[in-house]
Tab-separated table of C-alpha atoms and ligand atoms in Angstrom:
chain	number	residue	atom	x	y	z
N	1	ALA	CA	104.516	78.735	30.366
N	2	VAL	CA	101.428	79.875	32.258
N	3	ASP	CA	102.534	77.841	35.262
N	4	ALA	CA	106.016	79.416	35.112
N	5	ILE	CA	104.430	82.884	35.004
N	6	GLU	CA	101.984	82.194	37.846
N	7	ARG	CA	104.637	80.849	40.222
N	8	LEU	CA	107.061	83.661	39.259
N	9	ALA	CA	109.722	81.411	37.724
N	10	ILE	CA	109.540	84.159	35.090
N	11	ARG	CA	108.715	87.560	36.507
N	12	GLY	CA	109.393	91.253	36.081
N	13	ALA	CA	107.270	93.179	33.598
N	14	PRO	CA	109.606	93.295	30.552
N	15	ALA	CA	110.754	89.678	31.000
N	16	LEU	CA	107.111	88.594	31.201
N	17	GLY	CA	106.501	90.287	27.852
N	18	ALA	CA	109.495	88.723	26.103
N	19	PHE	CA	108.722	85.305	27.598
N	20	GLY	CA	104.994	85.440	26.864
N	21	ALA	CA	105.737	86.206	23.202
N	22	LEU	CA	108.159	83.254	22.903
N	23	ALA	CA	105.681	80.976	24.712
N	24	LEU	CA	103.254	81.519	21.816
N	25	VAL	CA	105.730	79.824	19.476
N	26	VAL	CA	106.249	76.869	21.814
N	27	GLY	CA	102.497	76.521	22.270
N	28	LEU	CA	101.893	76.604	18.525
N	29	ASP	CA	104.487	73.861	18.046
N	30	GLU	CA	102.800	71.714	20.683
N	31	ALA	CA	99.344	72.271	19.184
N	32	GLN	CA	100.531	71.288	15.676
N	33	PRO	CA	97.666	72.995	13.825
N	34	GLY	CA	97.055	71.625	10.343
N	35	SER	CA	95.796	74.856	8.817
N	36	LEU	CA	96.065	78.603	9.225
N	37	GLY	CA	92.521	78.625	10.559
N	38	ASP	CA	93.427	76.159	13.271
N	39	ALA	CA	96.596	78.092	14.045
N	40	GLY	CA	94.605	81.320	14.376
N	41	ALA	CA	92.202	79.649	16.793
N	42	VAL	CA	95.107	78.334	18.890
N	43	LEU	CA	96.678	81.787	19.044
N	44	GLU	CA	93.386	83.394	20.063
N	45	ARG	CA	93.184	80.891	22.928
N	46	PHE	CA	96.744	81.773	23.976
N	47	ARG	CA	95.923	85.493	23.752
N	48	THR	CA	93.763	84.972	26.838
N	49	GLU	CA	95.540	82.077	28.559
N	50	ILE	CA	99.038	83.563	28.371
N	51	GLY	CA	98.163	87.258	28.086
N	52	ASP	CA	96.024	87.207	31.238
N	53	ALA	CA	98.311	84.971	33.330
N	54	ARG	CA	99.258	88.013	35.446
N	55	PRO	CA	97.126	91.144	35.334
N	56	THR	CA	99.267	94.064	36.532
N	57	ALA	CA	102.387	93.963	34.314
N	58	VAL	CA	101.173	95.542	31.076
N	59	ASN	CA	104.139	94.213	29.081
N	60	LEU	CA	102.707	90.682	29.113
N	61	ARG	CA	99.367	91.657	27.578
N	62	TRP	CA	101.075	94.093	25.192
N	63	ALA	CA	103.699	91.620	23.931
N	64	VAL	CA	101.229	88.767	23.456
N	65	ASP	CA	98.839	91.037	21.523
N	66	ARG	CA	101.637	92.538	19.423
N	67	THR	CA	103.081	89.132	18.487
N	68	ILE	CA	99.767	87.512	17.609
N	69	ASP	CA	98.513	90.559	15.711
N	70	ALA	CA	101.732	90.811	13.667
N	71	ALA	CA	101.640	87.109	12.768
N	72	LEU	CA	97.945	87.106	11.857
N	73	ALA	CA	98.297	90.282	9.806
N	74	ALA	CA	101.150	88.665	7.869
N	75	ALA	CA	99.067	85.511	7.438
N	76	GLY	CA	96.654	87.549	5.344
N	77	SER	CA	99.299	87.756	2.612
N	78	PHE	CA	100.355	84.106	2.506
N	79	GLY	CA	98.054	83.575	-0.448
N	80	SER	CA	96.374	80.176	-0.012
N	81	SER	CA	92.637	79.593	0.221
N	82	ASP	CA	92.742	78.992	3.982
N	83	ASN	CA	94.832	81.999	4.750
N	84	THR	CA	92.702	84.485	6.646
N	85	GLY	CA	94.058	83.104	9.906
N	86	ASP	CA	91.312	84.652	11.985
N	87	GLY	CA	90.432	81.413	13.706
N	88	SER	CA	86.843	81.668	12.562
N	89	ALA	CA	84.602	78.674	13.035
N	90	SER	CA	84.284	78.155	9.287
N	91	GLU	CA	87.981	77.317	9.160
N	92	GLN	CA	88.044	74.813	11.967
N	93	GLY	CA	87.334	71.794	9.752
N	94	ASN	CA	90.383	72.411	7.579
N	95	THR	CA	92.891	69.687	8.373
N	96	GLY	CA	95.399	71.152	5.944
N	97	ASP	CA	97.285	70.109	2.868
N	98	SER	CA	100.937	70.779	2.104
N	99	GLY	CA	100.051	74.396	1.218
N	100	SER	CA	98.460	74.843	4.662
N	101	ALA	CA	101.464	73.309	6.378
N	102	GLY	CA	103.666	75.780	4.506
N	103	SER	CA	101.448	78.657	5.588
N	104	VAL	CA	101.490	77.534	9.208
N	105	ALA	CA	105.285	77.330	9.044
N	106	GLU	CA	105.311	80.875	7.653
N	107	LEU	CA	102.987	82.040	10.426
N	108	ARG	CA	105.277	80.421	13.008
N	109	ARG	CA	108.286	82.151	11.478
N	110	ARG	CA	106.526	85.516	11.660
N	111	LEU	CA	105.509	84.809	15.280
N	112	LEU	CA	109.090	83.945	16.222
N	113	ASP	CA	110.509	86.998	14.432
N	114	GLU	CA	108.170	89.292	16.362
N	115	ALA	CA	108.885	87.586	19.693
N	116	LEU	CA	112.647	87.866	19.158
N	117	ALA	CA	112.238	91.519	18.125
N	118	ILE	CA	110.443	92.248	21.404
N	119	GLY	CA	113.354	90.803	23.391
N	120	ALA	CA	115.950	92.654	21.322
N	121	GLU	CA	114.044	95.946	21.637
N	122	ASP	CA	113.804	95.478	25.394
N	123	ALA	CA	117.550	94.915	25.642
N	124	ARG	CA	118.107	98.166	23.719
N	125	ALA	CA	115.586	99.985	25.934
N	126	CYS	CA	117.465	98.832	29.051
N	127	ALA	CA	120.708	100.206	27.612
N	128	GLU	CA	119.052	103.571	26.895
N	129	ILE	CA	117.498	103.708	30.379
N	130	GLY	CA	120.945	103.020	31.812
N	131	ARG	CA	122.468	105.795	29.752
N	132	PHE	CA	119.823	108.387	30.661
N	133	GLY	CA	119.752	107.294	34.299
N	134	ARG	CA	123.496	107.512	34.667
N	135	GLU	CA	123.474	111.097	33.374
N	136	LEU	CA	120.577	112.023	35.645
N	137	LEU	CA	122.006	110.406	38.772
N	138	ALA	CA	125.652	111.350	38.300
N	139	ASP	CA	125.777	112.699	41.871
N	140	ALA	CA	124.043	109.742	43.534
N	141	THR	CA	126.243	107.048	45.065
N	142	VAL	CA	123.889	105.182	47.413
N	143	ILE	CA	120.810	104.013	45.533
N	144	ALA	CA	117.885	102.304	47.243
N	145	THR	CA	115.685	99.944	45.271
N	146	HIS	CA	112.754	97.589	45.793
N	147	CYS	CA	111.972	94.174	44.336
N	148	ASN	CA	114.097	93.224	41.326
N	149	ALA	CA	114.270	95.343	38.183
N	150	GLY	CA	117.490	94.000	36.737
N	151	ARG	CA	118.850	91.261	34.490
N	152	LEU	CA	116.414	88.782	36.060
N	153	ALA	CA	113.421	90.963	35.157
N	154	THR	CA	114.127	92.053	31.582
N	155	ALA	CA	115.729	90.872	28.357
N	156	GLY	CA	118.675	93.193	29.000
N	157	THR	CA	120.546	94.769	31.887
N	158	GLY	CA	117.404	95.910	33.656
N	159	THR	CA	115.623	99.173	34.324
N	160	ALA	CA	116.359	100.388	37.869
N	161	LEU	CA	119.416	98.132	37.999
N	162	GLY	CA	120.259	99.098	34.412
N	163	VAL	CA	121.032	102.529	35.857
N	164	VAL	CA	123.229	100.936	38.537
N	165	TYR	CA	125.071	98.799	35.973
N	166	ALA	CA	125.631	101.846	33.749
N	167	LYS	CA	127.119	103.788	36.657
N	168	ALA	CA	129.387	100.870	37.562
N	169	ALA	CA	130.432	100.369	33.923
N	170	GLY	CA	131.290	104.070	33.768
N	171	GLY	CA	133.602	103.694	36.739
N	172	GLU	CA	131.368	105.680	39.114
N	173	PRO	CA	131.153	104.610	42.756
N	174	VAL	CA	127.776	103.013	43.426
N	175	ARG	CA	126.283	101.132	46.344
N	176	VAL	CA	122.789	99.631	46.451
N	177	LEU	CA	120.426	99.235	49.393
N	178	ALA	CA	118.077	96.449	48.322
N	179	ALA	CA	114.792	96.201	50.214
N	180	GLU	CA	114.176	92.511	50.865
N	181	THR	CA	110.639	92.728	49.376
N	182	ARG	CA	108.335	90.583	51.472
N	183	PRO	CA	106.591	88.277	50.947
N	184	LEU	CA	108.527	86.632	48.099
N	185	LEU	CA	111.870	88.338	48.731
N	186	GLN	CA	112.780	89.353	45.185
N	187	GLY	CA	115.116	92.000	46.658
N	188	ALA	CA	116.897	89.647	49.047
N	189	ARG	CA	117.087	86.742	46.620
N	190	LEU	CA	117.307	88.249	43.129
N	191	THR	CA	118.622	91.823	43.387
N	192	ALA	CA	121.237	90.869	45.965
N	193	TRP	CA	122.299	87.883	43.852
N	194	GLU	CA	122.637	89.681	40.559
N	195	LEU	CA	124.443	92.713	41.979
N	196	ALA	CA	126.857	90.561	43.986
N	197	ASP	CA	127.388	88.464	40.854
N	198	ALA	CA	128.334	91.657	39.003
N	199	GLY	CA	130.725	92.721	41.770
N	200	ILE	CA	128.541	95.662	42.853
N	201	ASP	CA	128.320	96.656	46.526
N	202	VAL	CA	124.868	95.609	47.785
N	203	SER	CA	123.306	95.615	51.260
N	204	VAL	CA	119.949	93.961	51.897
N	205	VAL	CA	117.671	95.788	54.326
N	206	ALA	CA	114.314	94.796	55.765
N	207	ASP	CA	111.501	96.632	53.973
N	208	ALA	CA	110.589	98.266	57.270
N	209	ALA	CA	114.142	99.607	57.716
N	210	MET	CA	114.225	101.651	54.533
N	211	ALA	CA	112.212	104.656	55.772
N	212	SER	CA	114.491	105.350	58.716
N	213	LEU	CA	117.595	104.865	56.559
N	214	ILE	CA	116.226	107.389	54.061
N	215	ALA	CA	115.214	109.791	56.842
N	216	GLY	CA	118.675	109.477	58.376
N	217	GLY	CA	120.414	110.537	55.161
N	218	ALA	CA	121.845	107.130	54.220
N	219	VAL	CA	120.312	107.135	50.720
N	220	ASP	CA	121.015	109.530	47.828
N	221	ALA	CA	118.164	108.434	45.557
N	222	VAL	CA	115.496	105.743	45.266
N	223	VAL	CA	115.183	104.039	41.863
N	224	VAL	CA	112.537	101.389	41.204
N	225	GLY	CA	111.014	99.619	38.212
N	226	ALA	CA	107.378	99.610	37.145
N	227	ASP	CA	104.706	97.144	36.130
N	228	ARG	CA	102.271	99.640	34.632
N	229	ILE	CA	102.387	103.414	34.319
N	230	ALA	CA	99.117	105.252	33.747
N	231	ALA	CA	98.811	108.239	31.393
N	232	ASN	CA	99.124	110.660	34.329
N	233	GLY	CA	102.335	109.024	35.658
N	234	ASP	CA	100.771	107.052	38.526
N	235	THR	CA	102.907	103.910	38.713
N	236	ALA	CA	102.172	100.358	39.839
N	237	ASN	CA	105.201	98.448	41.130
N	238	LYS	CA	105.887	95.715	43.688
N	239	VAL	CA	103.962	96.202	46.919
N	240	GLY	CA	106.038	98.282	49.320
N	241	THR	CA	107.231	100.757	46.690
N	242	LEU	CA	104.770	103.393	47.905
N	243	ALA	CA	106.326	103.389	51.386
N	244	HIS	CA	109.758	104.179	49.927
N	245	ALA	CA	108.259	106.984	47.810
N	246	LEU	CA	106.615	108.552	50.869
N	247	ALA	CA	109.868	108.338	52.821
N	248	ALA	CA	111.835	109.869	49.923
N	249	ALA	CA	109.362	112.751	49.573
N	250	ASP	CA	109.531	113.459	53.294
N	251	ALA	CA	113.339	113.424	53.268
N	252	GLY	CA	113.545	115.558	50.116
N	253	ILE	CA	115.516	113.016	48.044
N	254	GLY	CA	114.684	111.948	44.502
N	255	PHE	CA	112.312	109.055	43.852
N	256	TYR	CA	112.753	107.749	40.308
N	257	VAL	CA	110.831	105.184	38.269
N	258	ALA	CA	112.907	103.480	35.544
N	259	ALA	CA	110.863	101.741	32.862
N	260	PRO	CA	110.680	101.226	29.102
N	261	THR	CA	107.937	103.090	27.232
N	262	THR	CA	106.344	99.657	26.709
N	263	THR	CA	105.348	99.740	30.404
N	264	ILE	CA	103.222	102.870	29.868
N	265	ASP	CA	99.518	102.133	29.487
N	266	ALA	CA	98.208	105.344	27.953
N	267	ALA	CA	94.702	103.879	27.854
N	268	LEU	CA	94.474	104.222	31.636
N	269	PRO	CA	93.997	107.812	32.806
N	270	SER	CA	95.208	107.199	36.368
N	271	GLY	CA	96.502	104.627	38.812
N	272	GLU	CA	93.022	103.952	40.192
N	273	CYS	CA	92.310	102.076	36.960
N	274	ILE	CA	95.268	99.683	37.327
N	275	ALA	CA	94.249	96.124	38.231
N	276	ILE	CA	96.256	94.983	41.243
N	277	GLU	CA	97.061	91.263	41.325
N	278	GLN	CA	95.928	89.590	44.552
N	279	ARG	CA	98.100	86.558	45.221
N	280	ASN	CA	97.708	83.479	47.376
N	281	PRO	CA	97.533	84.469	51.089
N	282	ASP	CA	99.846	81.532	51.864
N	283	GLU	CA	102.728	83.651	50.540
N	284	VAL	CA	102.171	85.961	53.527
N	285	HIS	CA	101.399	83.210	56.034
N	286	HIS	CA	104.668	81.404	55.336
N	287	ALA	CA	108.364	82.246	55.337
N	288	GLY	CA	110.991	79.718	54.312
N	289	GLY	CA	108.355	76.986	54.156
N	290	THR	CA	107.214	77.539	57.752
N	291	ARG	CA	103.797	78.899	58.653
N	292	LEU	CA	104.275	81.972	60.867
N	293	THR	CA	100.715	83.088	61.427
N	294	PRO	CA	98.060	81.453	63.630
N	295	THR	CA	95.525	79.435	61.672
N	296	GLU	CA	92.763	81.857	62.761
N	297	ALA	CA	94.509	84.815	61.081
N	298	VAL	CA	93.540	85.930	57.596
N	299	ALA	CA	96.238	87.251	55.251
N	300	ILE	CA	95.805	89.843	52.505
N	301	ASN	CA	98.322	89.679	49.685
N	302	PRO	CA	98.225	92.461	47.067
N	303	ALA	CA	101.296	91.952	44.858
N	304	PHE	CA	101.588	95.615	43.822
N	305	ASP	CA	100.820	99.123	44.996
N	306	VAL	CA	100.403	102.392	43.142
N	307	THR	CA	102.704	105.346	43.744
N	308	PRO	CA	100.947	108.588	42.798
N	309	ALA	CA	102.668	110.738	40.199
N	310	ARG	CA	103.094	113.592	42.681
N	311	LEU	CA	105.666	111.478	44.591
N	312	ILE	CA	107.724	110.651	41.482
N	313	THR	CA	110.622	113.020	40.736
N	314	ALA	CA	111.144	111.697	37.193
N	315	ILE	CA	110.484	108.650	35.036
N	316	ILE	CA	113.620	107.365	33.304
N	317	THR	CA	112.610	105.759	29.990
N	318	ASP	CA	114.297	104.632	26.795
N	319	ALA	CA	112.828	107.781	25.204
N	320	GLY	CA	114.485	110.062	27.764
N	321	VAL	CA	113.826	111.398	31.258
N	322	LEU	CA	110.186	112.385	31.741
N	323	ARG	CA	109.291	115.145	34.209
N	324	PRO	CA	105.989	116.354	35.606
N	325	PRO	CA	103.425	117.143	34.430
N	326	TYR	CA	103.465	113.547	33.262
N	327	ASP	CA	100.301	113.623	31.203
N	328	ARG	CA	102.188	115.912	28.818
N	329	SER	CA	105.691	114.351	28.983
N	330	ILE	CA	104.289	110.811	28.669
N	331	ALA	CA	102.190	111.738	25.635
N	332	GLN	CA	105.260	113.326	24.002
N	333	ALA	CA	107.446	110.290	24.776
N	334	LEU	CA	104.900	107.889	23.317
N	335	ALA	CA	104.569	109.997	20.191
N	336	ALA	CA	108.365	109.996	19.807
N	337	ALA	CA	108.545	106.225	20.412
N	338	GLY	CA	105.816	105.751	17.777
N	339	ASP	CA	107.811	107.824	15.278
N	340	ASP	CA	110.898	105.672	15.933
N	341	MET	CA	108.859	102.513	15.391
N	342	ARG	CA	107.509	103.856	12.113
N	343	GLU	CA	111.034	104.771	10.953
N	344	SER	CA	112.427	101.327	11.797
N	345	VAL	CA	109.494	99.642	10.033
N	346	GLU	CA	110.020	101.840	6.955
J	401	LIG	O1	105.926	90.099	41.123
J	401	LIG	P1	107.130	90.448	40.301
J	401	LIG	O2	108.406	89.887	40.842
J	401	LIG	O3	106.936	90.148	38.847
J	401	LIG	O4	107.237	92.036	40.432
J	401	LIG	C1	108.190	92.693	39.653
J	401	LIG	C2	108.283	94.140	39.931
J	401	LIG	O5	107.509	94.715	40.653
J	401	LIG	C3	109.336	94.887	39.144
J	401	LIG	O6	109.792	95.986	39.869
J	401	LIG	C4	108.738	95.390	37.826
J	401	LIG	O7	108.127	94.357	37.116
J	401	LIG	C5	109.772	96.008	36.960
J	401	LIG	S1	110.942	94.847	36.316
J	401	LIG	C6	111.990	95.717	35.320
């Protein structure tokens, strides 16, 4: 699972969360712990190994923590002598009897339930983002996007592309300009594929072509996904997003971030605090398996950039459309999302 995450076989913030949570169940099965104590220790190891596999997308860390915490909290009520499930050293010698095996099976069930709930909630969030985005962008026909924030990046229809799918499903004309997204070409390979697969008009453009297309009036709105949104609205997304935001601001068109509330990291006051993943320079040196750069050249490969809140027209979330000032609208949205969670738990 960690290998799949690191080489981007699974990628996109919400998909990373849903996948990371399910990977905990697979890992627990492989580890075959004989007691709740052993199972707790295994999960604590996965909390770091899986949760930290990519640093910028907050959904991965959030989903892994939520799933483990829910399972361990439930383990406290399983009622056998080895049932604290905190992985403490005193429990490591417990090889388990049939009661322990039953408790581990119960823990696994709770882990799987939580992981499946995360995926189902994300699918619902995508649908809500699509609904709100369609209302907001009723007048936009040509939508520019970056990277891939669609079916291949979430457990549902996507965030930025969720808006596109909702427009298409509603019978509205929609055309997408997909920035190719160097160096790994998520726009050219993934966004173009999934939109073409859905019968939606898509044109791939070089990243460097987008600014002049926006300046020339060829784009009605820019809609992108997000990997982490700070409390003030500053947003980390695939490197290159910032350039589109600057071009949109200069041209006076809307620049929208579409993301579930699970991508908001309210613990971070601003984008300066967001850890930006630095990836292997070889991704920049090579294209299509061929080295393009001279061996003397160094490559720098930040996977994400941060778009400041002042360049973001609105953030389209499952809790509604958030407007500046974002510190206030984000706090309100999170409070509302928390209330919903409490109601569904009750
Ligand atoms: O490196 P990636 O492909 O995981 O980057 C993904 C993005 O930047 C997406 O835009 C973001 O995760 C939102 S996906 C709904």
